[in-house]
């Protein structure tokens, strides 16, 4: 159930509608837009008459939402959600880049990486401190020490931090060190984790599962949002298909599909999406052209010696090339991207 209030509806009118929805057994989620307040009622029954609420003062329209996800639906915020992390807005005109190694390996590696990605215009440094590896014998990450390394390097270079939370017990640590909490593909349907993340007040980056449909991704976002955390950013990262020439099949078409179905910002991860560094730049360009709000990419000062995912990790100079090219694509479609040579500490933030 979705109630759109008229422009200029008073607080008392809005409250009256909320009270009635609660009486009817709905849990009410409120989205206060620039022009309209939208009330999303998630309720026990789907079969009531919306006209009951349409007669309330200040109500513009009322709809039943038939999709299985309600709060994630585009109807809940037709203009699209812009999620602010620190000074950075995700889902606005600017293409936001999050870049760094697959795993945090050492202080020196992250320091070099932070310098590289900051100088090329990335807004976030990425890096896993808790790693979901297919084999239990592979490098599992540095844990809290890794998070501390990331935080310190990010602060030195004016970057934000995104890092993965694999388990509910890690949430407090991630809240302490990371600005954006990543849920990896393997955990997209870890419903207990999603429910816990609904209680936190930091934005979540939710990656698509390797065999998940777009609808399943949106239902996972709904788990987080129904707990009261509306700040969810989605990420297409490739899905498993019969094709073996790439690690995964980067589903570029999921980007415009998601942009139509949901108001949530959508990122693309061409590193996991392809598994091979030569394909990362073309897919990054394609993702931006298709409407992605940002990119999550793996970059390492020396990818040949990376402890994980070296084959899909960009070399520093390739990252610079990617940033220049996505700036050009962004400009062609009326968006902006921070260009190479951008220095977050510099006097002028250059936007192209
Ligand atoms: C990652 O981004 O570090 C990662 C493990 O990716 P995914 O969950 O998409 O495999
Ligand atoms: Mn990786």
Short mmCIF file of C-alpha atoms and ligand atoms in Angstrom, two decimals:
data_model
loop_
_atom_site.label_atom_id
_atom_site.label_comp_id
_atom_site.label_asym_id
_atom_site.label_seq_id
_atom_site.Cartn_x
_atom_site.Cartn_y
_atom_site.Cartn_z
CA UNK A 1 0.00 0.00 0.00
CA UNK A 2 1.37 3.36 -1.00
CA UNK A 3 -0.13 6.72 -0.07
CA UNK A 4 1.22 9.79 -1.84
CA UNK A 5 0.44 12.99 0.05
CA UNK A 6 -0.34 16.20 -1.85
CA UNK A 7 2.33 18.82 -2.23
CA UNK A 8 1.98 21.04 0.81
CA UNK A 9 0.01 18.48 2.86
CA UNK A 10 0.28 19.40 6.52
CA UNK A 11 2.00 17.32 9.17
CA UNK A 12 -1.37 16.84 10.90
CA UNK A 13 -2.89 15.45 7.68
CA UNK A 14 0.04 13.10 7.22
CA UNK A 15 -0.19 11.96 10.83
CA UNK A 16 -3.91 11.26 10.43
CA UNK A 17 -3.19 8.96 7.49
CA UNK A 18 -0.39 7.23 9.39
CA UNK A 19 -2.72 6.64 12.36
CA UNK A 20 -5.36 5.12 10.09
CA UNK A 21 -2.80 2.86 8.39
CA UNK A 22 -1.57 1.68 11.78
CA UNK A 23 -5.15 1.00 12.86
CA UNK A 24 -5.57 -1.13 9.74
CA UNK A 25 -2.57 -3.20 10.82
CA UNK A 26 0.08 -1.71 8.53
CA UNK A 27 3.66 -0.96 9.45
CA UNK A 28 4.29 2.49 8.03
CA UNK A 29 7.51 3.59 6.34
CA UNK A 30 7.75 7.26 5.51
CA UNK A 31 9.70 8.82 2.69
CA UNK A 32 9.82 12.59 2.79
CA UNK A 33 10.62 13.80 -0.71
CA UNK A 34 11.32 17.32 -1.94
CA UNK A 35 7.73 17.68 -3.13
CA UNK A 36 5.71 14.80 -1.80
CA UNK A 37 5.67 12.69 1.29
CA UNK A 38 5.07 9.05 0.46
CA UNK A 39 3.81 6.58 3.06
CA UNK A 40 4.51 2.94 2.43
CA UNK A 41 2.27 0.61 4.38
CA UNK A 42 3.50 -2.95 4.63
CA UNK A 43 0.63 -4.93 5.90
CA UNK A 44 -1.10 -8.10 6.72
CA UNK A 45 -3.53 -7.99 3.83
CA UNK A 46 -3.28 -6.86 0.23
CA UNK A 47 -6.98 -6.88 -0.54
CA UNK A 48 -8.38 -3.68 0.93
CA UNK A 49 -9.83 -0.78 -1.01
CA UNK A 50 -7.37 2.11 -1.55
CA UNK A 51 -10.32 4.48 -1.88
CA UNK A 52 -10.67 4.32 1.92
CA UNK A 53 -7.57 6.47 2.24
CA UNK A 54 -7.99 8.54 -0.88
CA UNK A 55 -10.75 10.54 0.82
CA UNK A 56 -8.45 11.67 3.65
CA UNK A 57 -7.48 15.36 3.58
CA UNK A 58 -4.10 15.95 1.99
CA UNK A 59 -3.96 12.63 0.15
CA UNK A 60 -3.07 12.85 -3.54
CA UNK A 61 -3.35 9.19 -4.45
CA UNK A 62 -3.26 5.74 -3.01
CA UNK A 63 -2.18 2.50 -4.68
CA UNK A 64 -1.83 -1.11 -3.88
CA UNK A 65 1.69 -2.21 -4.74
CA UNK A 66 1.45 -5.57 -6.39
CA UNK A 67 5.18 -6.30 -6.56
CA UNK A 68 6.46 -8.52 -3.76
CA UNK A 69 8.89 -5.81 -2.69
CA UNK A 70 7.28 -2.55 -1.57
CA UNK A 71 9.86 -0.24 0.00
CA UNK A 72 12.42 -1.02 -2.69
CA UNK A 73 9.88 -0.37 -5.44
CA UNK A 74 10.39 2.68 -7.66
CA UNK A 75 6.85 3.81 -6.65
CA UNK A 76 8.09 4.48 -3.13
CA UNK A 77 10.39 7.25 -4.38
CA UNK A 78 9.80 7.90 -8.08
CA UNK A 79 12.52 10.55 -8.29
CA UNK A 80 15.17 8.01 -7.20
CA UNK A 81 17.03 7.87 -3.90
CA UNK A 82 20.28 9.68 -3.38
CA UNK A 83 22.29 8.10 -0.58
CA UNK A 84 24.79 10.31 1.14
CA UNK A 85 27.93 8.82 2.61
CA UNK A 86 30.11 11.50 4.18
CA UNK A 87 30.34 14.20 1.53
CA UNK A 88 29.58 11.85 -1.33
CA UNK A 89 26.17 11.36 -2.93
CA UNK A 90 25.38 8.07 -4.60
CA UNK A 91 22.45 8.02 -6.99
CA UNK A 92 22.79 11.64 -8.10
CA UNK A 93 24.35 12.91 -11.30
CA UNK A 94 27.89 11.99 -10.34
CA UNK A 95 29.30 8.54 -11.08
CA UNK A 96 30.98 7.39 -7.85
CA UNK A 97 33.96 5.04 -7.95
CA UNK A 98 34.98 2.67 -5.17
CA UNK A 99 38.34 1.06 -5.84
CA UNK A 100 41.03 -0.95 -4.12
CA UNK A 101 42.33 -4.46 -3.76
CA UNK A 102 40.25 -7.57 -3.35
CA UNK A 103 41.75 -8.14 0.11
CA UNK A 104 43.57 -5.99 2.61
CA UNK A 105 47.02 -7.62 2.73
CA UNK A 106 49.33 -5.17 4.49
CA UNK A 107 49.69 -1.57 5.57
CA UNK A 108 52.09 -0.83 2.74
CA UNK A 109 49.79 -2.31 0.07
CA UNK A 110 46.82 -0.27 1.27
CA UNK A 111 48.81 2.94 1.61
CA UNK A 112 50.03 2.64 -1.98
CA UNK A 113 46.59 1.69 -3.17
CA UNK A 114 44.89 4.58 -1.38
CA UNK A 115 47.34 7.04 -2.94
CA UNK A 116 46.65 5.63 -6.41
CA UNK A 117 42.87 5.53 -6.23
CA UNK A 118 42.55 8.93 -4.51
CA UNK A 119 44.75 10.61 -7.10
CA UNK A 120 42.59 9.20 -9.90
CA UNK A 121 39.28 10.39 -8.48
CA UNK A 122 37.89 7.44 -6.52
CA UNK A 123 35.69 8.44 -3.59
CA UNK A 124 36.05 5.18 -1.63
CA UNK A 125 38.77 2.66 -1.00
CA UNK A 126 37.50 -0.92 -1.03
CA UNK A 127 39.17 -4.01 0.42
CA UNK A 128 38.03 -7.10 2.23
CA UNK A 129 39.20 -7.69 5.78
CA UNK A 130 36.87 -10.69 6.10
CA UNK A 131 37.05 -12.71 2.89
CA UNK A 132 34.42 -15.16 1.66
CA UNK A 133 36.76 -17.57 -0.14
CA UNK A 134 35.54 -20.64 -2.00
CA UNK A 135 38.27 -22.70 -0.33
CA UNK A 136 38.88 -22.75 3.43
CA UNK A 137 42.61 -22.99 2.69
CA UNK A 138 42.74 -19.67 0.79
CA UNK A 139 43.70 -16.39 2.49
CA UNK A 140 40.80 -15.44 4.78
CA UNK A 141 41.65 -11.78 5.43
CA UNK A 142 43.30 -9.81 8.24
CA UNK A 143 40.12 -9.18 10.24
CA UNK A 144 40.09 -6.15 12.54
CA UNK A 145 43.72 -5.30 11.76
CA UNK A 146 42.75 -5.07 8.09
CA UNK A 147 39.86 -2.73 8.88
CA UNK A 148 42.14 -0.49 10.92
CA UNK A 149 44.65 -0.35 8.06
CA UNK A 150 41.89 0.62 5.64
CA UNK A 151 40.48 3.32 7.92
CA UNK A 152 43.85 4.93 8.55
CA UNK A 153 44.83 5.01 4.88
CA UNK A 154 41.39 6.31 3.89
CA UNK A 155 41.63 9.14 6.42
CA UNK A 156 45.10 10.09 5.20
CA UNK A 157 43.90 10.32 1.61
CA UNK A 158 40.43 11.83 2.05
CA UNK A 159 38.66 8.60 1.05
CA UNK A 160 35.67 6.73 2.43
CA UNK A 161 35.81 3.01 3.28
CA UNK A 162 33.69 0.15 1.95
CA UNK A 163 34.33 -3.33 3.30
CA UNK A 164 32.46 -6.61 3.56
CA UNK A 165 30.53 -7.88 6.55
CA UNK A 166 30.23 -11.66 6.35
CA UNK A 167 28.48 -12.41 9.60
CA UNK A 168 26.25 -10.71 12.13
CA UNK A 169 28.94 -10.89 14.80
CA UNK A 170 31.19 -8.68 12.66
CA UNK A 171 28.65 -5.83 12.40
CA UNK A 172 29.98 -3.78 15.36
CA UNK A 173 33.53 -3.90 13.94
CA UNK A 174 32.40 -2.83 10.50
CA UNK A 175 30.35 -0.01 12.02
CA UNK A 176 33.46 1.19 13.80
CA UNK A 177 35.77 1.24 10.77
CA UNK A 178 33.74 1.31 7.57
CA UNK A 179 31.49 3.99 6.05
CA UNK A 180 29.57 1.57 3.85
CA UNK A 181 28.92 -2.08 4.76
CA UNK A 182 29.17 -4.52 1.87
CA UNK A 183 27.11 -7.70 1.73
CA UNK A 184 28.80 -10.07 -0.69
CA UNK A 185 27.21 -12.17 -3.40
CA UNK A 186 27.41 -15.32 -1.29
CA UNK A 187 25.48 -13.66 1.51
CA UNK A 188 22.77 -11.95 -0.52
CA UNK A 189 20.21 -14.35 0.91
CA UNK A 190 21.62 -14.64 4.41
CA UNK A 191 18.35 -13.40 5.83
CA UNK A 192 19.51 -13.24 9.43
CA UNK A 193 22.38 -10.98 8.40
CA UNK A 194 20.04 -8.83 6.28
CA UNK A 195 17.60 -8.45 9.16
CA UNK A 196 20.39 -7.32 11.49
CA UNK A 197 21.56 -4.81 8.90
CA UNK A 198 18.02 -3.42 8.87
CA UNK A 199 18.70 -2.22 12.41
CA UNK A 200 21.94 -0.38 11.70
CA UNK A 201 22.13 3.26 10.70
CA UNK A 202 24.82 3.06 8.06
CA UNK A 203 24.34 2.47 4.35
CA UNK A 204 24.59 -1.04 2.94
CA UNK A 205 26.07 -2.12 -0.40
CA UNK A 206 24.15 -5.24 -1.39
CA UNK A 207 25.72 -7.37 -4.13
CA UNK A 208 23.67 -9.59 -6.38
CA UNK A 209 24.01 -13.31 -5.65
CA UNK A 210 25.72 -15.43 -8.29
CA UNK A 211 22.46 -17.16 -9.18
CA UNK A 212 19.96 -14.55 -8.04
CA UNK A 213 17.26 -12.98 -10.17
CA UNK A 214 16.70 -9.24 -10.11
CA UNK A 215 13.54 -9.83 -8.09
CA UNK A 216 15.43 -11.86 -5.50
CA UNK A 217 17.99 -9.07 -5.22
CA UNK A 218 15.19 -6.58 -4.61
CA UNK A 219 13.58 -8.84 -2.03
CA UNK A 220 16.89 -9.01 -0.19
CA UNK A 221 17.03 -5.21 -0.23
CA UNK A 222 13.48 -5.25 1.13
CA UNK A 223 14.64 -7.34 4.11
CA UNK A 224 17.07 -4.59 5.08
CA UNK A 225 14.63 -1.77 4.39
CA UNK A 226 11.74 -3.35 6.24
CA UNK A 227 13.92 -3.22 9.36
CA UNK A 228 14.11 0.58 8.98
CA UNK A 229 17.41 1.01 7.14
CA UNK A 230 16.44 2.57 3.81
CA UNK A 231 19.99 3.29 2.74
CA UNK A 232 20.65 0.36 0.44
CA UNK A 233 22.82 0.52 -2.68
CA UNK A 234 22.62 -2.40 -5.10
CA UNK A 235 25.48 -3.87 -7.08
CA UNK A 236 25.44 -5.98 -10.24
CA UNK A 237 28.55 -8.19 -10.13
CA UNK A 238 27.96 -10.86 -12.74
CA UNK A 239 25.95 -14.05 -12.55
CA UNK A 240 26.76 -17.66 -13.26
CA UNK A 241 25.75 -18.85 -16.71
CA UNK A 242 26.88 -21.63 -19.08
CA UNK A 243 29.55 -19.28 -20.47
CA UNK A 244 33.08 -20.10 -19.35
CA UNK A 245 35.19 -17.49 -21.16
CA UNK A 246 34.59 -15.08 -18.30
CA UNK A 247 34.43 -15.86 -14.56
CA UNK A 248 30.83 -14.64 -14.45
CA UNK A 249 28.51 -13.12 -17.02
CA UNK A 250 28.24 -9.40 -16.38
CA UNK A 251 24.51 -8.72 -16.66
CA UNK A 252 24.60 -5.19 -18.02
CA UNK A 253 20.89 -5.35 -18.79
CA UNK A 254 20.17 -5.73 -15.07
CA UNK A 255 21.25 -2.10 -14.66
CA UNK A 256 18.43 -0.44 -16.65
CA UNK A 257 16.00 -3.09 -15.37
CA UNK A 258 16.88 -2.21 -11.77
CA UNK A 259 16.76 1.52 -12.50
CA UNK A 260 13.19 1.03 -13.68
CA UNK A 261 12.02 -1.26 -10.87
CA UNK A 262 13.64 0.43 -7.90
CA UNK A 263 14.55 3.88 -6.61
CA UNK A 264 17.75 2.54 -5.02
CA UNK A 265 21.13 3.49 -6.52
CA UNK A 266 22.80 0.80 -8.63
CA UNK A 267 26.54 0.14 -8.88
CA UNK A 268 28.40 -2.23 -11.16
CA UNK A 269 31.41 -4.41 -10.35
CA UNK A 270 33.14 -5.28 -13.63
CA UNK A 271 36.02 -7.02 -11.78
CA UNK A 272 33.99 -9.90 -10.35
CA UNK A 273 31.67 -9.49 -13.33
CA UNK A 274 34.34 -10.67 -15.77
CA UNK A 275 37.20 -12.18 -13.75
CA UNK A 276 39.80 -10.92 -16.23
CA UNK A 277 41.43 -7.53 -16.11
CA UNK A 278 41.39 -7.00 -19.87
CA UNK A 279 37.61 -6.97 -19.84
CA UNK A 280 37.17 -4.69 -16.86
CA UNK A 281 37.51 -1.34 -18.63
CA UNK A 282 35.09 -2.14 -21.48
CA UNK A 283 32.51 -3.40 -18.98
CA UNK A 284 33.03 -0.34 -16.77
CA UNK A 285 32.31 1.87 -19.77
CA UNK A 286 29.26 -0.23 -20.65
CA UNK A 287 27.92 -0.12 -17.10
CA UNK A 288 28.13 3.67 -16.94
CA UNK A 289 26.53 3.94 -20.37
CA UNK A 290 23.74 1.64 -19.18
CA UNK A 291 22.94 3.92 -16.25
CA UNK A 292 25.01 2.66 -13.32
CA UNK A 293 25.43 5.23 -10.54
CA UNK A 294 28.94 4.08 -9.77
CA UNK A 295 31.56 1.37 -10.01
CA UNK A 296 33.23 -1.02 -7.59
CA UNK A 297 36.57 -2.14 -9.04
CA UNK A 298 39.63 -4.04 -7.92
CA UNK A 299 42.95 -2.22 -8.20
CA UNK A 300 46.31 -3.27 -6.71
CA UNK A 301 49.77 -1.71 -6.89
CA UNK A 302 51.11 -5.12 -7.97
CA UNK A 303 48.23 -7.39 -9.01
CA UNK A 304 50.53 -10.23 -10.08
CA UNK A 305 51.35 -10.73 -6.42
CA UNK A 306 47.87 -10.10 -5.01
CA UNK A 307 46.72 -12.63 -2.40
CA UNK A 308 43.29 -12.89 -4.05
CA UNK A 309 41.66 -12.14 -7.41
CA UNK A 310 44.88 -10.88 -9.06
CA UNK A 311 43.72 -11.88 -12.56
CA UNK A 312 40.76 -9.49 -12.48
CA UNK A 313 42.58 -6.68 -10.71
CA UNK A 314 43.57 -3.53 -12.62
CA UNK A 315 47.12 -2.24 -12.63
CA UNK A 316 47.42 1.37 -11.41
CA UNK A 317 47.84 2.80 -14.92
CA UNK A 318 44.81 0.84 -16.13
CA UNK A 319 42.76 2.34 -13.34
CA UNK A 320 43.75 5.82 -14.52
CA UNK A 321 42.71 4.88 -18.03
CA UNK A 322 39.36 3.56 -16.78
CA UNK A 323 38.68 6.79 -14.88
CA UNK A 324 39.43 8.92 -17.93
CA UNK A 325 37.21 6.80 -20.13
CA UNK A 326 34.27 6.69 -17.77
CA UNK A 327 34.47 10.47 -17.43
CA UNK A 328 33.97 10.71 -21.17
CA UNK A 329 31.05 8.27 -21.11
CA UNK A 330 29.49 10.12 -18.16
CA UNK A 331 29.71 13.42 -20.02
CA UNK A 332 28.12 11.88 -23.12
CA UNK A 333 25.03 10.92 -21.12
CA UNK A 334 24.75 14.15 -19.15
CA UNK A 335 26.40 12.93 -15.96
CA UNK A 336 29.66 13.77 -14.23
CA UNK A 337 32.62 11.81 -12.91
CA UNK A 338 35.68 12.94 -11.04
CA UNK A 339 38.51 12.94 -13.48
CA UNK A 340 41.97 11.51 -13.21
CA UNK A 341 44.37 13.81 -11.38
CA UNK A 342 41.56 14.82 -9.08
CA UNK A 343 42.96 15.31 -5.63
CA UNK A 344 40.49 15.21 -2.76
CA UNK A 345 42.89 17.40 -0.82
CA UNK A 346 43.34 19.77 -3.75
CA UNK A 347 41.84 23.23 -3.92
CA UNK A 348 39.27 22.48 -6.59
CA UNK A 349 37.30 19.33 -7.05
CA UNK A 350 37.26 18.91 -10.78
CA UNK A 351 34.10 17.48 -12.19
CA UNK A 352 33.75 16.67 -15.86
C1 LIG B 1 34.23 -8.51 -3.12
O1 LIG B 1 33.75 -7.52 -3.71
O2 LIG B 1 35.18 -8.44 -2.37
C2 LIG B 1 33.61 -9.84 -3.32
C3 LIG B 1 33.98 -10.88 -2.57
O3 LIG B 1 32.70 -9.87 -4.30
P1 LIG B 1 31.43 -10.84 -4.49
O4 LIG B 1 30.75 -10.95 -3.17
O5 LIG B 1 30.64 -10.12 -5.54
O6 LIG B 1 31.98 -12.16 -4.99
MN1 LIG B 2 37.64 -10.08 -5.14
#
